[in-house]
Every structure is written in structure tokens, then in C-alpha cells.
DNA sequence: ACATTATGTGACCATTAGGTCACATGTCAA
DNA sequence: TTGACATGTGACCTAATGGTCACATAATGT
């Protein structure tokens, strides 16, 4: 999941699906003319395997839908762990993070 | 930043710094015996470049400190967009932080 | 000074990841 | 059925990544 989000193109694909959900491979290819269809397909496959995108076929098209659940879980289970101490860190930021520079700043 | 977080070893290093902040390279190497010192150093360099880890020298040691600010910003600027429910839960914290930063430090 | 400890640098190698292509399959519509 | 459209598969190349090592530098204690 982290790896799926590590690539900028994939995040851009998520953005595109955020703007307009349920797009086909074709439609997404049109939005990324700097890449071939195969590149887009590979990225979509990664996103799908990470469960960030869910698909269903509609005739000869494959429609892609954004799945926010993994991102929410990421926030709850991982980010919150580091983001919460941030509140306390802000109070004593210098003492926590920059003990070496506190002498000159203080 | 996403790339820095994409590697499991690097997230484990962040965990180690979360448990005990301000560790030296040596100490972190002891926590990861499956890797050599050079591997650990490379990962630490990536984390440092992503500003997820802040360092300062103490004699012949280099101490590493966790920096939660980029993670916090990640939550605010990126994750909140996709994880609206979580964003709602984080609003209280964020506004608290903004109060702290705008009023107390100003 | 000297040996020891802690970290830094550059080269090097194996593996993976991003990207493209030729080709194959499936689907619709006339 | 035939042709055009939409997607799938495997091979392939290149560049980036994770990891190691020999060697170098800096700080400490005696």
C-alpha cells in the first residue's frame, strides 16, 4: 500500500478518479498522454492490487472506482500514531527536535 | 516523502525512533541485526532527506530524532482529501495545533 | 601518541520497478 | 460475420533501489 502510493503517477491516477469516478482505461489514458496505455494499465493494476482501486467490467470497458477505505485505515492505524504526538511536540518543539540549536535560539 | 515511507525497513526505523527518540546509528544497527550498518545508514539518509528524521551530532555520535511534522502535513494535505471521515476526526487535533502555532508561538 | 569507537564515502552488484512493444482475447454494432 | 474498439499478456529494456564492502575520516579515553 505504501509502495502503491509511492509513485507520483499512481497518485495522479487516484486524483483523476477522485475528480471523476468510474473511468475506463481509455479515459484515463487520455488524461495521461505522456504515457502509453500499457503504462497506465500497469499502474492501475498496482492500485487495484493494493485495493486502492476497485474495478468492474461494463461491456468491453473496465471501469475503475476509487476505494478510500485503505487510505482511511492508513490514517487511523499508522499516521495517527505519529500525528498525535505532534500536538505535544509543537508545545516543546525546540526541546524535542532541535536540542542542539536551542542554545542559540534560546 | 511517499517514497521514503514506501520501504518497510524505513518504517521500522521510524518505529524504533518512536519507541526511543534520539538514537545513534550504532543503536539502530543493534536493533536491525539482519542488516549491515551501511544499509541502516542509507535508509537513515533517505529518511533524513525526506525530513522525517532530524539529526544532530553529539561528539562522535550522530543522534536521530523523529520529525512528525511531514507526517502531519501528509495527513492534512493528502490523506484528508480521500479519508473524509478521518479528516473529520482529525479536525479537532488540527485546529488545536493551529491554535498552538498561531497563538502561543506568535 | 595510540588504539578504539562511530560515522562517512565511493564503488559495486543483484533485484525490482517503470515503461514500451508485439501480439492475443474479448465485445459491440452493422 | 466482419471489422473496429477495449482490454489483457508476456517478453523485453532501462533506470532506480536495496544492500554490501573496502577504505577513509573524526572523536574519545588512557
Tab-separated table of C-alpha atoms (C1' of nucleotides) in Angstrom:
chain	number	residue	atom	x	y	z
A	1	UNK	CA	0.000	0.000	0.000
A	2	UNK	CA	2.759	2.439	0.853
A	3	UNK	CA	4.535	1.254	-2.236
A	4	UNK	CA	1.428	1.736	-4.303
A	5	UNK	CA	1.261	5.331	-3.115
A	6	UNK	CA	4.979	5.896	-3.591
A	7	UNK	CA	4.651	6.653	-7.283
A	8	UNK	CA	3.520	10.068	-8.389
A	9	UNK	CA	1.761	8.797	-11.475
A	10	UNK	CA	-0.340	6.474	-9.374
A	11	UNK	CA	-1.282	9.287	-7.033
A	12	UNK	CA	-2.219	11.316	-10.095
A	13	UNK	CA	-4.403	8.438	-11.215
A	14	UNK	CA	-6.118	8.456	-7.851
A	15	UNK	CA	-6.608	12.175	-8.270
A	16	UNK	CA	-8.195	11.623	-11.648
A	17	UNK	CA	-10.556	9.080	-10.149
A	18	UNK	CA	-11.261	11.469	-7.320
A	19	UNK	CA	-12.329	14.124	-9.799
A	20	UNK	CA	-14.383	11.683	-11.819
A	21	UNK	CA	-15.047	8.207	-10.515
A	22	UNK	CA	-15.615	5.118	-12.593
A	23	UNK	CA	-13.402	5.880	-15.552
A	24	UNK	CA	-12.266	3.359	-18.115
A	25	UNK	CA	-8.681	2.629	-19.056
A	26	UNK	CA	-9.179	4.601	-22.220
A	27	UNK	CA	-10.437	7.672	-20.428
A	28	UNK	CA	-7.517	7.557	-18.034
A	29	UNK	CA	-5.090	7.136	-20.903
A	30	UNK	CA	-6.459	10.305	-22.458
A	31	UNK	CA	-5.667	12.113	-19.241
A	32	UNK	CA	-2.059	10.914	-19.324
A	33	UNK	CA	-0.870	11.357	-22.888
A	34	UNK	CA	2.737	11.226	-21.782
A	35	UNK	CA	2.346	7.520	-21.145
A	36	UNK	CA	1.167	4.625	-23.209
A	37	UNK	CA	-1.857	2.552	-22.390
A	38	UNK	CA	0.343	-0.197	-21.029
A	39	UNK	CA	1.969	2.026	-18.521
A	40	UNK	CA	-1.398	3.234	-17.299
A	41	UNK	CA	-2.623	-0.352	-17.100
A	42	UNK	CA	0.350	-1.392	-15.009
A	43	UNK	CA	-0.192	1.422	-12.564
A	44	UNK	CA	-3.885	0.630	-12.362
A	45	UNK	CA	-3.006	-2.986	-11.668
A	46	UNK	CA	-0.797	-1.927	-8.776
A	47	UNK	CA	-3.510	0.291	-7.374
A	48	UNK	CA	-6.037	-2.489	-7.774
A	49	UNK	CA	-3.793	-4.979	-6.021
A	50	UNK	CA	-3.369	-2.526	-3.165
A	51	UNK	CA	-7.166	-2.311	-3.049
A	52	UNK	CA	-6.990	1.423	-3.591
A	53	UNK	CA	-8.990	0.979	-6.771
A	54	UNK	CA	-11.824	-1.439	-7.395
A	55	UNK	CA	-12.996	-2.344	-10.868
A	56	UNK	CA	-15.926	-3.889	-12.607
A	57	UNK	CA	-16.499	-4.649	-16.207
A	58	UNK	CA	-19.142	-2.885	-18.210
A	59	UNK	CA	-19.321	-4.455	-21.613
A	60	UNK	CA	-15.967	-4.080	-23.241
A	61	UNK	CA	-14.898	-1.448	-20.784
A	62	UNK	CA	-13.320	-1.832	-17.381
A	63	UNK	CA	-14.397	0.881	-15.026
A	64	UNK	CA	-12.211	1.969	-12.127
A	65	UNK	CA	-13.537	3.235	-8.853
A	66	UNK	CA	-11.667	4.865	-6.013
A	67	UNK	CA	-11.689	2.958	-2.743
A	68	UNK	CA	-10.965	5.279	0.178
A	69	UNK	CA	-11.112	2.587	2.852
A	70	UNK	CA	-7.416	1.615	2.769
A	71	UNK	CA	-6.439	5.252	2.966
A	72	UNK	CA	-8.668	5.723	5.975
A	73	UNK	CA	-7.155	2.682	7.624
A	74	UNK	CA	-3.713	4.009	6.826
A	75	UNK	CA	-4.604	7.234	8.573
A	76	UNK	CA	-6.108	5.543	11.574
A	77	UNK	CA	-3.581	2.780	12.106
A	78	UNK	CA	-0.339	4.391	11.040
A	79	UNK	CA	-0.462	8.127	10.603
A	80	UNK	CA	-2.384	8.789	13.784
A	81	UNK	CA	0.406	7.133	15.718
A	82	UNK	CA	2.853	9.804	14.624
A	83	UNK	CA	0.460	12.678	14.147
A	84	UNK	CA	-0.921	12.638	17.664
A	85	UNK	CA	2.374	13.249	19.465
A	86	UNK	CA	2.691	16.168	17.108
A	87	UNK	CA	0.418	18.139	19.371
A	88	UNK	CA	2.757	17.705	22.307
A	89	UNK	CA	5.779	18.134	20.103
A	90	UNK	CA	4.549	21.512	18.989
A	91	UNK	CA	4.418	22.734	22.551
A	92	UNK	CA	8.032	21.843	23.204
A	93	UNK	CA	9.199	21.677	19.650
A	94	UNK	CA	12.658	23.063	20.178
A	95	UNK	CA	13.355	20.937	23.204
A	96	UNK	CA	12.199	17.819	21.398
A	97	UNK	CA	13.673	18.203	17.973
A	98	UNK	CA	16.425	20.748	17.986
A	99	UNK	CA	18.164	20.377	21.258
A	100	UNK	CA	21.411	21.259	19.597
A	101	UNK	CA	20.120	24.583	18.356
A	102	UNK	CA	18.185	25.545	21.450
A	103	UNK	CA	21.205	27.216	22.919
A	104	UNK	CA	21.463	29.724	20.138
A	105	UNK	CA	17.733	30.195	19.726
A	106	UNK	CA	17.123	30.462	23.451
B	1	UNK	CA	8.213	11.505	1.199
B	2	UNK	CA	5.857	8.813	-0.065
B	3	UNK	CA	8.876	7.054	-1.422
B	4	UNK	CA	10.671	7.351	1.876
B	5	UNK	CA	7.728	5.689	3.561
B	6	UNK	CA	7.409	3.036	0.891
B	7	UNK	CA	10.079	0.813	2.390
B	8	UNK	CA	9.212	-1.380	5.337
B	9	UNK	CA	12.660	-1.139	6.854
B	10	UNK	CA	12.438	2.621	6.909
B	11	UNK	CA	9.046	2.497	8.595
B	12	UNK	CA	10.545	0.114	11.115
B	13	UNK	CA	13.302	2.630	11.723
B	14	UNK	CA	10.689	5.288	12.366
B	15	UNK	CA	9.034	2.879	14.770
B	16	UNK	CA	12.304	2.398	16.579
B	17	UNK	CA	12.718	6.140	16.888
B	18	UNK	CA	9.137	6.398	18.025
B	19	UNK	CA	9.831	3.964	20.844
B	20	UNK	CA	13.068	5.679	21.765
B	21	UNK	CA	13.965	9.001	20.254
B	22	UNK	CA	17.442	10.292	19.659
B	23	UNK	CA	19.246	7.057	18.900
B	24	UNK	CA	22.631	6.789	17.260
B	25	UNK	CA	23.440	4.810	14.153
B	26	UNK	CA	25.006	2.162	16.314
B	27	UNK	CA	21.961	1.749	18.494
B	28	UNK	CA	19.736	1.442	15.450
B	29	UNK	CA	22.077	-1.093	13.909
B	30	UNK	CA	21.757	-3.219	17.019
B	31	UNK	CA	18.004	-3.192	16.545
B	32	UNK	CA	18.365	-4.432	12.978
B	33	UNK	CA	20.940	-7.222	13.055
B	34	UNK	CA	19.692	-8.559	9.732
B	35	UNK	CA	21.246	-5.569	8.024
B	36	UNK	CA	24.695	-4.072	7.998
B	37	UNK	CA	25.492	-0.615	9.268
B	38	UNK	CA	25.671	0.674	5.725
B	39	UNK	CA	22.179	-0.424	4.910
B	40	UNK	CA	20.871	1.291	8.017
B	41	UNK	CA	22.815	4.416	7.161
B	42	UNK	CA	21.363	4.523	3.680
B	43	UNK	CA	17.841	4.227	4.983
B	44	UNK	CA	18.503	6.890	7.582
B	45	UNK	CA	19.839	9.144	4.861
B	46	UNK	CA	16.630	8.703	2.885
B	47	UNK	CA	14.529	9.455	5.943
B	48	UNK	CA	16.665	12.477	6.694
B	49	UNK	CA	16.347	13.790	3.178
B	50	UNK	CA	12.587	13.397	3.418
B	51	UNK	CA	12.778	15.401	6.621
B	52	UNK	CA	11.150	12.574	8.519
B	53	UNK	CA	14.235	12.316	10.683
B	54	UNK	CA	16.293	15.163	12.061
B	55	UNK	CA	19.852	14.612	13.226
B	56	UNK	CA	22.472	16.380	15.228
B	57	UNK	CA	25.940	15.356	16.211
B	58	UNK	CA	26.885	14.633	19.764
B	59	UNK	CA	30.588	14.045	19.924
B	60	UNK	CA	31.371	11.116	17.694
B	61	UNK	CA	27.766	10.028	17.610
B	62	UNK	CA	25.016	11.158	15.304
B	63	UNK	CA	21.676	11.154	17.029
B	64	UNK	CA	18.459	10.710	15.098
B	65	UNK	CA	15.190	12.282	16.081
B	66	UNK	CA	11.769	11.610	14.699
B	67	UNK	CA	10.133	14.547	12.985
B	68	UNK	CA	6.365	14.071	12.879
B	69	UNK	CA	5.668	17.317	11.047
B	70	UNK	CA	5.834	15.910	7.500
B	71	UNK	CA	3.534	13.090	8.524
B	72	UNK	CA	1.139	15.587	9.971
B	73	UNK	CA	1.240	17.569	6.759
B	74	UNK	CA	0.722	14.402	4.793
B	75	UNK	CA	-2.429	13.769	6.783
B	76	UNK	CA	-3.666	17.296	6.297
B	77	UNK	CA	-2.851	17.849	2.669
B	78	UNK	CA	-3.261	14.455	1.095
B	79	UNK	CA	-4.981	11.879	3.207
B	80	UNK	CA	-7.724	14.159	4.414
B	81	UNK	CA	-8.808	14.559	0.819
B	82	UNK	CA	-9.560	10.876	0.455
B	83	UNK	CA	-10.408	9.948	4.012
B	84	UNK	CA	-13.066	12.453	4.866
B	85	UNK	CA	-14.334	10.594	7.929
B	86	UNK	CA	-10.863	10.504	9.365
B	87	UNK	CA	-10.346	14.093	8.430
B	88	UNK	CA	-13.395	14.948	10.473
B	89	UNK	CA	-11.902	13.098	13.421
B	90	UNK	CA	-8.639	14.932	12.963
B	91	UNK	CA	-10.213	18.357	12.751
B	92	UNK	CA	-10.160	18.759	16.497
B	93	UNK	CA	-6.485	17.980	16.652
B	94	UNK	CA	-5.615	20.144	13.701
B	95	UNK	CA	-7.438	23.172	14.985
B	96	UNK	CA	-5.776	22.621	18.331
B	97	UNK	CA	-2.409	22.588	16.630
B	98	UNK	CA	-3.161	25.670	14.630
B	99	UNK	CA	-4.188	27.445	17.804
B	100	UNK	CA	-0.943	26.411	19.381
B	101	UNK	CA	1.157	27.537	16.463
B	102	UNK	CA	-0.640	30.771	15.749
B	103	UNK	CA	-1.195	31.990	19.261
B	104	UNK	CA	1.370	30.505	21.559
B	105	UNK	CA	4.381	30.734	19.318
B	106	UNK	CA	3.381	34.041	17.832
C	1	DA	C1'	50.595	9.336	20.702
C	2	DC	C1'	47.818	5.392	20.211
C	3	DA	C1'	44.222	2.137	19.878
C	4	DT	C1'	39.325	2.141	19.843
C	5	DT	C1'	34.952	3.613	18.640
C	6	DA	C1'	31.481	5.996	15.494
C	7	DT	C1'	30.390	7.631	11.344
C	8	DG	C1'	31.200	8.867	6.210
C	9	DT	C1'	32.232	7.860	1.059
C	10	DG	C1'	32.578	5.729	-3.245
C	11	DA	C1'	32.340	1.721	-5.903
C	12	DC	C1'	29.975	-2.305	-6.820
C	13	DC	C1'	26.266	-5.948	-7.511
C	14	DA	C1'	21.501	-8.076	-7.643
C	15	DT	C1'	16.919	-7.130	-7.781
C	16	DT	C1'	12.962	-4.559	-8.613
C	17	DA	C1'	10.113	-1.079	-10.822
C	18	DG	C1'	8.610	1.917	-14.608
C	19	DG	C1'	7.875	1.827	-19.309
C	20	DT	C1'	7.224	0.086	-24.147
C	21	DC	C1'	6.004	-3.191	-27.701
C	22	DA	C1'	4.108	-7.243	-30.491
C	23	DC	C1'	0.558	-9.909	-30.146
C	24	DA	C1'	-3.815	-12.104	-28.249
C	25	DT	C1'	-8.513	-12.005	-26.471
C	26	DG	C1'	-12.996	-10.316	-25.802
C	27	DT	C1'	-17.096	-7.206	-27.094
C	28	DC	C1'	-20.179	-4.458	-29.634
C	29	DA	C1'	-22.699	-2.970	-33.822
C	30	DA	C1'	-23.863	-3.112	-38.525
D	1	DT	C1'	-19.569	-12.476	-39.930
D	2	DT	C1'	-16.712	-8.909	-40.093
D	3	DG	C1'	-14.420	-5.043	-38.553
D	4	DA	C1'	-13.470	-1.679	-35.134
D	5	DC	C1'	-12.908	-0.899	-30.335
D	6	DA	C1'	-11.310	-2.045	-25.417
D	7	DT	C1'	-8.643	-4.614	-22.679
D	8	DG	C1'	-5.160	-8.444	-21.443
D	9	DT	C1'	-0.436	-10.982	-21.569
D	10	DG	C1'	4.255	-11.949	-21.936
D	11	DA	C1'	8.724	-10.541	-23.241
D	12	DC	C1'	11.936	-7.052	-23.066
D	13	DC	C1'	14.896	-2.879	-21.840
D	14	DT	C1'	16.486	0.733	-18.700
D	15	DA	C1'	16.943	3.087	-14.522
D	16	DA	C1'	16.416	3.235	-9.787
D	17	DT	C1'	16.641	0.814	-5.426
D	18	DG	C1'	18.345	-2.090	-1.540
D	19	DG	C1'	22.304	-3.983	0.080
D	20	DT	C1'	27.311	-4.957	0.828
D	21	DC	C1'	32.235	-3.992	1.089
D	22	DA	C1'	36.990	-1.744	1.294
D	23	DC	C1'	38.581	2.175	2.749
D	24	DA	C1'	38.683	6.940	4.939
D	25	DT	C1'	37.795	10.359	8.480
D	26	DA	C1'	36.650	12.135	13.057
D	27	DA	C1'	36.288	11.899	18.176
D	28	DT	C1'	37.288	9.663	22.668
D	29	DG	C1'	39.948	7.642	26.606
D	30	DT	C1'	44.249	6.301	28.536
